[in-house]
Coordinates of C-alpha atoms in Angstrom, one line a residue:
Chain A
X1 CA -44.6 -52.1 -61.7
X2 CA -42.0 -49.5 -60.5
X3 CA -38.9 -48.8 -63.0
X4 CA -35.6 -49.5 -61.5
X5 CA -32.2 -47.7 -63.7
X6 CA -29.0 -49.6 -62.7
X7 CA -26.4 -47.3 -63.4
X8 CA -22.8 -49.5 -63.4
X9 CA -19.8 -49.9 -65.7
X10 CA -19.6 -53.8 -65.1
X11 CA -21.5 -56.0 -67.7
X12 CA -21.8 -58.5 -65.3
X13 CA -23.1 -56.3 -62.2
X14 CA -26.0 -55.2 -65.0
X15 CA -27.2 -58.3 -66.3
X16 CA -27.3 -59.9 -62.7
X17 CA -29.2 -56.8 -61.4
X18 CA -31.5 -56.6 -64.4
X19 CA -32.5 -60.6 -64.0
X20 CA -32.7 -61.1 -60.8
X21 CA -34.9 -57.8 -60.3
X22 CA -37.0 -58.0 -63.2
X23 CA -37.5 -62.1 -61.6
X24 CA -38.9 -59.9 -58.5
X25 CA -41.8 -57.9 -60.7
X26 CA -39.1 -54.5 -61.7
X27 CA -39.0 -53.0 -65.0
X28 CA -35.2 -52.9 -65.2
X29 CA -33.2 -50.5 -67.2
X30 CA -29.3 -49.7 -67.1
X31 CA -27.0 -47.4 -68.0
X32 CA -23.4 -48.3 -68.2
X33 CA -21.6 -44.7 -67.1
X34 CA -22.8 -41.5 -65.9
X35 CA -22.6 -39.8 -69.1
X36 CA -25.9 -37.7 -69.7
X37 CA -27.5 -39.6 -66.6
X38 CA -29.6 -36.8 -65.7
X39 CA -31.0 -36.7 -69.0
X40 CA -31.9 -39.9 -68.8
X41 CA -33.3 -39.7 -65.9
X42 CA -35.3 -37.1 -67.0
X43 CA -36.7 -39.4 -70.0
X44 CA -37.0 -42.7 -68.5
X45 CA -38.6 -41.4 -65.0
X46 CA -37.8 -44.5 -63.2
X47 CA -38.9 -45.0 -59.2
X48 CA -36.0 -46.1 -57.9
X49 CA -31.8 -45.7 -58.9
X50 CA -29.4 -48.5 -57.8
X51 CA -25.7 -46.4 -58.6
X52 CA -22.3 -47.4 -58.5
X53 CA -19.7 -45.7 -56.5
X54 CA -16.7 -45.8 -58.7
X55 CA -16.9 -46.1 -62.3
X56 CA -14.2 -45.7 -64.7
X57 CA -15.6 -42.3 -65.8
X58 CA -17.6 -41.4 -63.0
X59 CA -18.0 -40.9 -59.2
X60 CA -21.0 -42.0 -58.1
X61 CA -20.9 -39.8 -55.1
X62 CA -20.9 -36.7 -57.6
X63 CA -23.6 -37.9 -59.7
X64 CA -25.5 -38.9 -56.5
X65 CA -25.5 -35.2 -55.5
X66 CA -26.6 -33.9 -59.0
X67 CA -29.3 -36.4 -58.9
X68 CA -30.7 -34.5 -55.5
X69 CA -30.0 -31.1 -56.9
X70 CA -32.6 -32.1 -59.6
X71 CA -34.9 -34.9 -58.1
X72 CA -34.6 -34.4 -54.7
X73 CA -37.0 -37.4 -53.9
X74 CA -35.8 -40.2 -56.2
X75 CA -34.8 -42.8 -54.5
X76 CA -31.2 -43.9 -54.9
X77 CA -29.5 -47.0 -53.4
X78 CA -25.4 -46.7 -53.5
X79 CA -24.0 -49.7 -54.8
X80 CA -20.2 -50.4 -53.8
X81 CA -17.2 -52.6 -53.2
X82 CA -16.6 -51.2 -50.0
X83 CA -17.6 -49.3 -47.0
X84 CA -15.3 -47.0 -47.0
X85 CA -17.0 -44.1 -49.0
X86 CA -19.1 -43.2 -45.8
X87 CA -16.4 -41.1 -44.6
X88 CA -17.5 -38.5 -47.7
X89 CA -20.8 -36.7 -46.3
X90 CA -21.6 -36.7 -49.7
X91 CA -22.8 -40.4 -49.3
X92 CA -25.7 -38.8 -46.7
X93 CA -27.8 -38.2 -49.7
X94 CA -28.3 -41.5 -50.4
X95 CA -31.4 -43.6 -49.2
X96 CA -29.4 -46.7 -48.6
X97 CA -26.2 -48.5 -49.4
X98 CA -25.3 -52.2 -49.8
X99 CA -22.1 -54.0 -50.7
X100 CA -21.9 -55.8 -54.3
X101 CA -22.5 -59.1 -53.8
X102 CA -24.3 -62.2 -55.7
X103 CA -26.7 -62.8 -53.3
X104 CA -29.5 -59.5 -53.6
X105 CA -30.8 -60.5 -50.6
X106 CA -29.9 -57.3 -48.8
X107 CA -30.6 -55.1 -52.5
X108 CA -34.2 -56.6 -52.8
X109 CA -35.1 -55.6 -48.8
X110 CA -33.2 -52.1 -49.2
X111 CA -35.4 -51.4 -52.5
X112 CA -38.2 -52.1 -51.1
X113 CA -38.1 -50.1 -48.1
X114 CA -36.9 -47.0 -50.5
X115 CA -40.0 -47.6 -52.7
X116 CA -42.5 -48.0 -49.6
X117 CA -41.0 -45.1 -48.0
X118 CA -41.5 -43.1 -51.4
X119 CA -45.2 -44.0 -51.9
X120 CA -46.1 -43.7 -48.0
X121 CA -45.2 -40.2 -48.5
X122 CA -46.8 -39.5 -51.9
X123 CA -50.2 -41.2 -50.3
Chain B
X1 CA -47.5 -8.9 -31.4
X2 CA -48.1 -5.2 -30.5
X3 CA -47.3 -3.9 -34.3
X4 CA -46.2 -0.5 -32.7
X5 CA -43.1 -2.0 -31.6
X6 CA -42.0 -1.6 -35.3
X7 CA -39.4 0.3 -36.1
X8 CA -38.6 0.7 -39.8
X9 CA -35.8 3.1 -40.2
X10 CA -35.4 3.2 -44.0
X11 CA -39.3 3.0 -44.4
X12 CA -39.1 -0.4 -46.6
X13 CA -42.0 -1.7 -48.1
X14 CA -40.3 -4.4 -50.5
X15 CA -37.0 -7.0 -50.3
X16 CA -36.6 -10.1 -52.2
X17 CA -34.1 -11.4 -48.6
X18 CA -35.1 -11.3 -45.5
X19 CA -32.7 -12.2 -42.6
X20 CA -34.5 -12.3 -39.5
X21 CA -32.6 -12.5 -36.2
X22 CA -34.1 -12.7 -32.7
X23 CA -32.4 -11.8 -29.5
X24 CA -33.4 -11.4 -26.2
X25 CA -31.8 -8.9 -23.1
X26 CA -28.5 -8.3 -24.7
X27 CA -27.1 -11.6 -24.5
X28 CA -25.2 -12.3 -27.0
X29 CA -23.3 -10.2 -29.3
X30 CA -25.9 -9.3 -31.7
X31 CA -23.9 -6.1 -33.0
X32 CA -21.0 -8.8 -34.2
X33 CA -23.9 -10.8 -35.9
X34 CA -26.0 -7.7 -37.5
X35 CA -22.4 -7.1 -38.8
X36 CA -21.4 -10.5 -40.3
X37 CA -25.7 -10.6 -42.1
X38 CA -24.7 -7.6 -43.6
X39 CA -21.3 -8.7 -44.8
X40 CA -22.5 -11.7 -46.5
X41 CA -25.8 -10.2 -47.8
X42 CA -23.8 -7.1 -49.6
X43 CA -20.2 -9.8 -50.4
X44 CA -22.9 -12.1 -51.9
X45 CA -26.5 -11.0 -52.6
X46 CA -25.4 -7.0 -53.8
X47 CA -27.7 -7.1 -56.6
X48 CA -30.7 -8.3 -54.4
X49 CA -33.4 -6.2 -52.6
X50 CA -32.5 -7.4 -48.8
X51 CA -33.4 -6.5 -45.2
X52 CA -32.5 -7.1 -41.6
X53 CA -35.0 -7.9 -39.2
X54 CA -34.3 -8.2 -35.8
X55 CA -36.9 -9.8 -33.8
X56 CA -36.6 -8.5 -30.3
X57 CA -38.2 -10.3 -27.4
X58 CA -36.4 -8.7 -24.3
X59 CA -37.9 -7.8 -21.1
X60 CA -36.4 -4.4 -21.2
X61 CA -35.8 -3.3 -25.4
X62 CA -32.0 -3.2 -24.3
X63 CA -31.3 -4.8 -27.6
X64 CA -32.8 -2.1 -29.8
X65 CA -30.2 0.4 -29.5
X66 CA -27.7 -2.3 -30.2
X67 CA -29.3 -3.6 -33.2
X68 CA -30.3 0.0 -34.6
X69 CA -27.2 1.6 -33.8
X70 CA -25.1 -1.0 -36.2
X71 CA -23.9 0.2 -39.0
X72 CA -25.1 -1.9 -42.3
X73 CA -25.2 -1.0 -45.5
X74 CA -28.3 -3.0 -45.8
X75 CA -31.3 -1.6 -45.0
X76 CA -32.7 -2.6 -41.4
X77 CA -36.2 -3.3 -39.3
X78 CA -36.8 -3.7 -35.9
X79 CA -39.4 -5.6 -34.5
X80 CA -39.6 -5.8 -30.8
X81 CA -42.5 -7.5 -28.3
X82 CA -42.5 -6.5 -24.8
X83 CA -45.7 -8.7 -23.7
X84 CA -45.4 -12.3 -22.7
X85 CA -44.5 -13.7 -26.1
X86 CA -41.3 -15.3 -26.6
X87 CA -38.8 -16.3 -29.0
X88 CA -41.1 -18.1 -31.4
X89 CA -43.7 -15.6 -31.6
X90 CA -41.3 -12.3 -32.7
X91 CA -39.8 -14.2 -35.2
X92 CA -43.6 -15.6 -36.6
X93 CA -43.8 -11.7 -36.6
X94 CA -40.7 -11.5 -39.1
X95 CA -42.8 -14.4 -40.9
X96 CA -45.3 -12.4 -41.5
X97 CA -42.9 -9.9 -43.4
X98 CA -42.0 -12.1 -46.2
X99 CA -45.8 -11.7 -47.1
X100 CA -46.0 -7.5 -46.2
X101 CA -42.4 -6.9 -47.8
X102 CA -43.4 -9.3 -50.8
X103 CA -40.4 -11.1 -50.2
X104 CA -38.8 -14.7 -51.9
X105 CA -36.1 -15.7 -49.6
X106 CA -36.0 -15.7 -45.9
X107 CA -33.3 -16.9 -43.6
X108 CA -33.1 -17.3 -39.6
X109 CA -29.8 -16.3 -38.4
X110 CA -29.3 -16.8 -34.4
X111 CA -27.2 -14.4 -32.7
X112 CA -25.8 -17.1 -30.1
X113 CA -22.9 -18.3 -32.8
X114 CA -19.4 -16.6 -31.8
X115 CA -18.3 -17.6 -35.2
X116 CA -20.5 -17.2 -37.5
X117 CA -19.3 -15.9 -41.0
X118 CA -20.5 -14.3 -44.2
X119 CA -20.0 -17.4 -46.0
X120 CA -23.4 -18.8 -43.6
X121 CA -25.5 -16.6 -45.4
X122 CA -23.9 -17.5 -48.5
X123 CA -24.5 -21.2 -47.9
X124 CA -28.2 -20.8 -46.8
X125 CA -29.3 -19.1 -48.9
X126 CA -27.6 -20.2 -52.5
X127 CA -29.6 -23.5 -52.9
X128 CA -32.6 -21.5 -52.6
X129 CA -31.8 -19.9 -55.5
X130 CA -31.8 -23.6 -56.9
X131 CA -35.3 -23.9 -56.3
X132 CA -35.1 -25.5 -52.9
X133 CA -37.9 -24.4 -50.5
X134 CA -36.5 -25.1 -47.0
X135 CA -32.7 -25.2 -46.5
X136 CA -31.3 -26.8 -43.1
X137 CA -27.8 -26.1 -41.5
X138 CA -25.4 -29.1 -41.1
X139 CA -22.6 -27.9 -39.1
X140 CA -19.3 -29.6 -38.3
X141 CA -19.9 -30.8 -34.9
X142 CA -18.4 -32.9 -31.8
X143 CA -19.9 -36.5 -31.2
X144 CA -21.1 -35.3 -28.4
X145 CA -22.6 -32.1 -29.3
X146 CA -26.6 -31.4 -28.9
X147 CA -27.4 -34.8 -27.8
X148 CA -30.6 -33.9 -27.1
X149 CA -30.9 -33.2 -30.8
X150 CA -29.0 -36.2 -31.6
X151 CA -30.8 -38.8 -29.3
X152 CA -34.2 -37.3 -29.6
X153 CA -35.7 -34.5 -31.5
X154 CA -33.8 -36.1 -34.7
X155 CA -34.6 -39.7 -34.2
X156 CA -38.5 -38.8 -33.8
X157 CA -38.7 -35.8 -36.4
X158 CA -36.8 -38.9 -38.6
X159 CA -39.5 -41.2 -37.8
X160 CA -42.3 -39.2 -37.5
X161 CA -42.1 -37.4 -40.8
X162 CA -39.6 -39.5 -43.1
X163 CA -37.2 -37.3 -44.0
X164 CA -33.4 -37.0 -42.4
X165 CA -32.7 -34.0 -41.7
X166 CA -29.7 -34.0 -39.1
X167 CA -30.7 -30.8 -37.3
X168 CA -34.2 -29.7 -37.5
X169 CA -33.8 -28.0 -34.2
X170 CA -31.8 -25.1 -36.2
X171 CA -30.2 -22.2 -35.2
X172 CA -29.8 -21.3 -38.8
X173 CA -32.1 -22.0 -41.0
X174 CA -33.5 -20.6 -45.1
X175 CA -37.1 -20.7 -46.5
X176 CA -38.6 -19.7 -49.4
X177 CA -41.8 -17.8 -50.0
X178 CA -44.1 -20.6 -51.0
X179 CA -43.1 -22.5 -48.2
X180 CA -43.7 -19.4 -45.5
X181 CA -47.2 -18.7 -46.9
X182 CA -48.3 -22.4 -46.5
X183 CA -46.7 -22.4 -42.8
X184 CA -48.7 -19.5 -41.7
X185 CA -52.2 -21.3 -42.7
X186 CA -51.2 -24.1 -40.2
X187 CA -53.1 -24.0 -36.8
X188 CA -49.8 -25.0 -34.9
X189 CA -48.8 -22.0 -32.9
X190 CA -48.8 -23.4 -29.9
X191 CA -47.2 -21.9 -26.3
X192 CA -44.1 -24.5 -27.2
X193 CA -43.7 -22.8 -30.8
X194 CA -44.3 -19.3 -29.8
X195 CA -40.8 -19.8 -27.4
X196 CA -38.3 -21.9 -28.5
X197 CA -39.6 -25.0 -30.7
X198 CA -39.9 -22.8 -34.0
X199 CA -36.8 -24.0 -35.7
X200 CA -38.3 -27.6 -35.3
X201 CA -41.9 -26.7 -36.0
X202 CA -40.6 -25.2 -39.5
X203 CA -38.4 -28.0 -40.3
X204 CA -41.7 -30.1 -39.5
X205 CA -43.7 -28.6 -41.6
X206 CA -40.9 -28.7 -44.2
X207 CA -40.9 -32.2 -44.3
X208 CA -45.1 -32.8 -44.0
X209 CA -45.4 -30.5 -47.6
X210 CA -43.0 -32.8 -49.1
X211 CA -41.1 -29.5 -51.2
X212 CA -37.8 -29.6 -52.2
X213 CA -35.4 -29.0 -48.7
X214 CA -31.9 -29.7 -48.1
X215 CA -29.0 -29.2 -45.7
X216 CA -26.3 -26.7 -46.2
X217 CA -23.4 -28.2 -45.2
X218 CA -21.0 -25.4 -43.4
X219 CA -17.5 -26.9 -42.8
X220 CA -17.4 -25.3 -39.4
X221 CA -18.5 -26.2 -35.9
X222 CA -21.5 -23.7 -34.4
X223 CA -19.3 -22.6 -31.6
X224 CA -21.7 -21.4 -28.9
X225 CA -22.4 -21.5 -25.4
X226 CA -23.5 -25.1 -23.7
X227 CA -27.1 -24.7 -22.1
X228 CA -26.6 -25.7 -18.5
X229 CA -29.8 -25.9 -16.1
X230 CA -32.2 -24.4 -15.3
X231 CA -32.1 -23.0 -18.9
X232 CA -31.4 -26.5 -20.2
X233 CA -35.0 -27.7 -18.8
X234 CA -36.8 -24.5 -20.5
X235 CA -35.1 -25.1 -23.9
X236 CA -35.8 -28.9 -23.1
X237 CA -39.4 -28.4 -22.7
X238 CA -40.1 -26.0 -25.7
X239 CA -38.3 -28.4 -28.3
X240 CA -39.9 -31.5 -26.6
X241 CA -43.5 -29.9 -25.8
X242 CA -43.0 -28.7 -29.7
X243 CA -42.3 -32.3 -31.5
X244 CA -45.0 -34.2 -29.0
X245 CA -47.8 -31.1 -29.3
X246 CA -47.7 -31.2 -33.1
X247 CA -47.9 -35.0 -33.6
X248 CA -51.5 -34.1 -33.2
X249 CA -52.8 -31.6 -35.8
X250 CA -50.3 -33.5 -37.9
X251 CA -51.1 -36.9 -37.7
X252 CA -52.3 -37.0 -41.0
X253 CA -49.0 -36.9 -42.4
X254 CA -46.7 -38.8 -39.8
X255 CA -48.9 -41.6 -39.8
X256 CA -49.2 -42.7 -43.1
X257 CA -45.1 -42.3 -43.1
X258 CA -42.9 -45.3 -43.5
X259 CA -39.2 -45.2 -43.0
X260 CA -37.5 -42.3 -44.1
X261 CA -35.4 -40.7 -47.3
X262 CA -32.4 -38.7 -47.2
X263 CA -31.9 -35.0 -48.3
X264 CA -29.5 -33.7 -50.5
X265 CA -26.4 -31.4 -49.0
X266 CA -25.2 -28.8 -50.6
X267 CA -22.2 -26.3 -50.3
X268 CA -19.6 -29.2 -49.7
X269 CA -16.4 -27.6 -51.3
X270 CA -12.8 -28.6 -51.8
X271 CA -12.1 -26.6 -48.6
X272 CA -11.3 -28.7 -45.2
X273 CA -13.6 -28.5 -42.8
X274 CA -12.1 -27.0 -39.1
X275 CA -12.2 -29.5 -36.8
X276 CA -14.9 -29.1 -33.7
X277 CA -13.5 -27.9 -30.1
X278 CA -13.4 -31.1 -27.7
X279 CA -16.6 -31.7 -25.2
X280 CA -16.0 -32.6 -21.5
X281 CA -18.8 -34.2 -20.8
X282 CA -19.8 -35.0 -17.0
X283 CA -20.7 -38.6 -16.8
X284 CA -21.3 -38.4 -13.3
X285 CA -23.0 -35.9 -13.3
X286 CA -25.7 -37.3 -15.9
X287 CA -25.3 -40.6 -14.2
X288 CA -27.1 -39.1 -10.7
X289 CA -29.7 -36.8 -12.5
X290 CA -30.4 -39.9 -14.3
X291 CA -30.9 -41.9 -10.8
X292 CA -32.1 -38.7 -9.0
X293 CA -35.6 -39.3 -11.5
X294 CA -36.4 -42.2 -9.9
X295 CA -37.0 -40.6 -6.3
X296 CA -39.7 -37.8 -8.0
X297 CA -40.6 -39.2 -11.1
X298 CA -40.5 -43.5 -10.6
X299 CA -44.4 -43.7 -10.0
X300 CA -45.4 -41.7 -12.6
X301 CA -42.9 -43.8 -15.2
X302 CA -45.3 -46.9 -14.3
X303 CA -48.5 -44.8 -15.1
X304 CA -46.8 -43.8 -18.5
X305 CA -45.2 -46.4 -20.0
X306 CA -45.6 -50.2 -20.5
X307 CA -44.7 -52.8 -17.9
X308 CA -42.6 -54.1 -20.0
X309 CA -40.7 -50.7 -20.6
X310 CA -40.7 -49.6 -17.0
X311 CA -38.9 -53.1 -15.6
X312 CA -36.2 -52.0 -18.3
X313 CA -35.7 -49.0 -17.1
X314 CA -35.5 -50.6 -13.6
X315 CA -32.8 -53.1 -14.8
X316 CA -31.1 -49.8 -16.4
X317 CA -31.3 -48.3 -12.9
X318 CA -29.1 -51.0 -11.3
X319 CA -26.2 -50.8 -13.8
X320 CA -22.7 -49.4 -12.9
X321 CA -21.0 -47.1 -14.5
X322 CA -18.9 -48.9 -16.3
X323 CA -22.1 -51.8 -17.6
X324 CA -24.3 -48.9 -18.0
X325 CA -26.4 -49.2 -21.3
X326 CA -29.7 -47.7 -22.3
X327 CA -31.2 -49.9 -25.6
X328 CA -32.3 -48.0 -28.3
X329 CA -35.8 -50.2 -28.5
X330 CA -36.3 -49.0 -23.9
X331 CA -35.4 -45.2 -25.4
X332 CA -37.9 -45.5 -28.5
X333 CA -40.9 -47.0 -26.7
X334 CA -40.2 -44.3 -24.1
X335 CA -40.5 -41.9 -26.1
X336 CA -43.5 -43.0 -27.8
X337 CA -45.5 -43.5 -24.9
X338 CA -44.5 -40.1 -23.3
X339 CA -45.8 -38.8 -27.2
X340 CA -49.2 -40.6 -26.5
X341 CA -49.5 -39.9 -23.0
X342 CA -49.1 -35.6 -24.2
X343 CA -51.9 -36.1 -26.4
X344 CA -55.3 -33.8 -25.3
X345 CA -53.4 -33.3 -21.4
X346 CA -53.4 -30.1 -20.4
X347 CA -50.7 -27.7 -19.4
X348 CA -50.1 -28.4 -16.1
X349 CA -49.9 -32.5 -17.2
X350 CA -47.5 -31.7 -20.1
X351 CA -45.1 -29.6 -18.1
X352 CA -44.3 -32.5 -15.6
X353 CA -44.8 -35.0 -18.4
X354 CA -42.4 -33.3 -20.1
X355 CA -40.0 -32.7 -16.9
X356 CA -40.0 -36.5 -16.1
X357 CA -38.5 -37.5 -19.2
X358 CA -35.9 -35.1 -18.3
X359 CA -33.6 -37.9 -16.2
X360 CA -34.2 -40.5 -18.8
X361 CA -33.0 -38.2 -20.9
X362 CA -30.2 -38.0 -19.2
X363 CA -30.1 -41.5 -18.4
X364 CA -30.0 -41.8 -22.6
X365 CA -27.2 -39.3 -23.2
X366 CA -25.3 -41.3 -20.6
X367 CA -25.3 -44.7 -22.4
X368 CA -24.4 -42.4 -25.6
X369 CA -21.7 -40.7 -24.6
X370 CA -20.2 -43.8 -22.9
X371 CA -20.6 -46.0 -26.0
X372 CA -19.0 -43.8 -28.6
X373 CA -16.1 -42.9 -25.9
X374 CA -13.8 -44.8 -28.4
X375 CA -15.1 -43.8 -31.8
X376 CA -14.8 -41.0 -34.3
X377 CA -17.6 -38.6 -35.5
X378 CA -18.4 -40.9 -37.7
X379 CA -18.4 -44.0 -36.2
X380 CA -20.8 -42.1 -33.3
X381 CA -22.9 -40.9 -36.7
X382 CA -23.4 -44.3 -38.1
X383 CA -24.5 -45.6 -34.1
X384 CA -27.2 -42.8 -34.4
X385 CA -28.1 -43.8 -37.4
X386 CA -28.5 -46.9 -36.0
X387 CA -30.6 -45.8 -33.3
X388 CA -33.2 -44.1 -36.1
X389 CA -33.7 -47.5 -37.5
X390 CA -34.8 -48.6 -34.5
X391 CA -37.3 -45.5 -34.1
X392 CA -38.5 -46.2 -37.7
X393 CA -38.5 -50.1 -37.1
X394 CA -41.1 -49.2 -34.2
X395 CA -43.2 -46.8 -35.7
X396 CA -46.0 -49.5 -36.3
X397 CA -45.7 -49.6 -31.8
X398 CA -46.6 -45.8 -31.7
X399 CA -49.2 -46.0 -34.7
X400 CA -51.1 -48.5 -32.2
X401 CA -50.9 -46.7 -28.7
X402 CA -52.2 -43.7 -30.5
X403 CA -55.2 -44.9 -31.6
X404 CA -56.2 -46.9 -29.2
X405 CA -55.6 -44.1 -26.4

């Protein structure tokens, strides 16, 4: 079962994530800022990262780049209100993006092309 | 390699940097470049044990004066190859340094860059340092810039081996020891390697061991000189003949690949990036060497591609100017079947295989150019990007013609 961390500073964005994906088969886990993410990371080892853009705290475009600096083949998805982040290269690094939205459709087929792309390498 | 052509004026035998830089006949100003490697070595690296290579592959060794006669403060070998060798197979030479000179970092610098700066080496060679093993340049560059890069070498490197990395094709480039040693085991030195298909042979093998690699992003454009023909077909045919002749001693990694991951870049500072120069590009131009194939090359299309493919590229033949489209899906199968058709041919087959793709080529760089007329760098990005998927969406296509051929 692969381990998906939700990193996102809305409650609601969490606990629709972490039901809806655990419903699919995922060990979901969540983290509600960037504080000590790497750490975590680091502890939790999950497959895959779906990240929020903008937090409160936190640009998810920074983080997303100390994420690669350290685990330069973990998967993570960009989670956002809007497209316009793709004007920062920064947003290169990331596997995949998709707009927040209540219908995971487009999350569930963008996580599991990151995961199969992953393993089809680790083979 | 005739290993007398060595010339190690400061009688080195150990540097933890290597900075290899090849040139050929004098023709680019590799004084200026010698100069700005040594700049950014001692401004950056002072403490560390480094070295200048220069990889000479001239006809005539008018470069080794040049070279030799700089003054650097760091220390400087020369390495030059009078026989038929080319490009590809001095710098393997400089390769085989980082094992002789016991080195951990080694960086490709090409001399063809009028503005290249101290702050290059800097950005190559820092992440490194991280623990990166292979670090790739992403330059600031015009949407129409390197299209063969853009429309071909990095949609099939993309597809083929699953990792992004914008320009595998070079001209800078950074590697670490590990990395180097496991390169040189590979049997891929091939005639399209040994000239100008190294850069994408190492960023090939980059992404097949799977190490840590990156881009370094450098907020400036690569300003160099546009290759026009016949040079343009030579350089066409080495990067080509490189990507299609290694797909076979490594098909064990590209075909288990699905999709593709990103890499991380690195160096992106608070400074603005300069903007890139404007490209004229000659539509016309492309448009008749794109229509000029069919007259030499419209048999041998059938023979190489599907039915289905070639009455594409037919309706593609018929379209104005100002209709004119080339699909992503015609481009991709195209270019896998040409990747099948290269396999176990020999020389004489590949060169003309290799020189008929050249108008649909063009025919592709066409459609390109004309569809991102209106949009910004990175509107024109995201329609490239756009184009991979399609390479990677078709992958299962070229996974079938190659083992049924």
């Amino acid at each position: 079962m692969a381990k998906i961390l939700v990193v996102d500073d809305e409650e609601h964005i969490r606990l629709l994530y972490s039901e809806e994906l655990s419903e699919e088969g995922y060990e979901v886990i969540t983290a509600d800022s960037g504080y000590k993410l790497l750490e975590k990371i680091e502890k939790e080892k999950p497959d895959l990262v779906i990240l929020d853009i903008k937090m409160v705290d936190y640009n998810g475009l920074d983080l997303l780049q100390d994420i690669r600096a350290k685990f330069f083949d973990l998967p993570v998805i960009l989670s956002t209100a809007y497209d316009t982040f793709k004007e920062d290269i920064k947003s290169i690094a990331a596997d995949y993006y998709v707009v927040k939205s209540f219908d995971l459709t487009e999350l569930k087929n963008k996580i599991a092309m990151a995961l199969e792309a992953k393993y089809s390498q680790e083979e | 390699m005739n290993a007398d052509a060595q010339i190690n004026v400061n009688g080195i035998d150990q540097a933890e940097i290597i900075v290899s830089i090849p040139s050929y006949d004098g023709r680019y100003d590799l004084a200026k470049t010698v100069s700005v490697v040594d700049r950014g070595l001692s401004e950056f690296f002072s403490s560390r044990n480094s070295v200048i290579v220069n990889c000479d592959y001239s006809t005539n060794g008018a470069t080794k004066d040049i070279f030799l006669g700089t003054e650097t403060r760091i220390p400087k070998i020369y390495i030059g190859s009078q026989d038929s060798g080319g490009k590809g197979l001095v710098l393997r030479a400089s390769l085989q340094k980082v094992i002789e000179l016991n080195t951990s970092m080694f960086v490709i610098v090409e001399p063809d860059a009028s503005n290249i700066q101290p702050s290059w080496i800097h950005k190559l060679l820092e992440p490194l340092e991280k623990n990166f093993q292979f670090v790739a340049p992403l330059y600031v560059h015009h949407k129409d810039e390197d299209l063969l890069n853009s429309m071909l070498i990095y949609p099939m490197t993309r597809s083929l081996y699953g990792w992004r990395i914008r320009k595998p094709v070079g001209g800078e480039l950074a590697l670490r020891r590990e990395l180097v040693e496991r390169m040189l085991e590979m049997d891929v030195w091939n005639q399209y390697v040994n000239s100008e298909g190294l850069a994408v042979c190492l960023s090939t093998l980059a992404m097949c061991f799977r190490q840590p690699m990156c881009q370094a992003f450098i907020n400036q454009p690569r300003k160099t000189i546009r290759k026009e023909e016949p040079e343009f077909f030579s350089y066409f045919n080495d990067v080509v003949g490189t990507v299609f002749s290694l797909m076979e001693p490594l098909e064990k990694y590209w075909k288990r690949v699905k999709w593709s991951r990103p890499t991380a870049i690195l160096g992106i500072g608070s400074e603005d990036a300069e903007p890139a120069e404007e490209i004229e590009t000659d539509l016309d131009g492309l448009h008749e060497r794109f229509l000029g194939g069919f007259r030499k090359y419209e048999e041998f299309w059938r023979e190489v591609v599907s039915q289905s493919t070639y009455n594409k590229v037919q309706e593609i033949r018929n379209l104005d100017m100002n209709h004119f489209s080339f699909p992503a899906q015609t481009w991709t199968t195209i270019l896998y079947d040409f990747a099948v058709s290269f396999r176990g041919k020999d020389d004489e087959y590949r060169e003309h295989l290799i020189e008929a793709l050249l108008p649909l080529f063009y025919g592709k760089a066409l459609s390109y150019v004309r569809k991102t007329e209106r949009m910004s760098v990175q509107q024109a990005e995201d329609a490239i990007e756009t184009e991979c998927v399609v390479f990677e969406e078709n992958k299962p296509y070229l996974i079938s013609r190659w083992e049924e051929n």
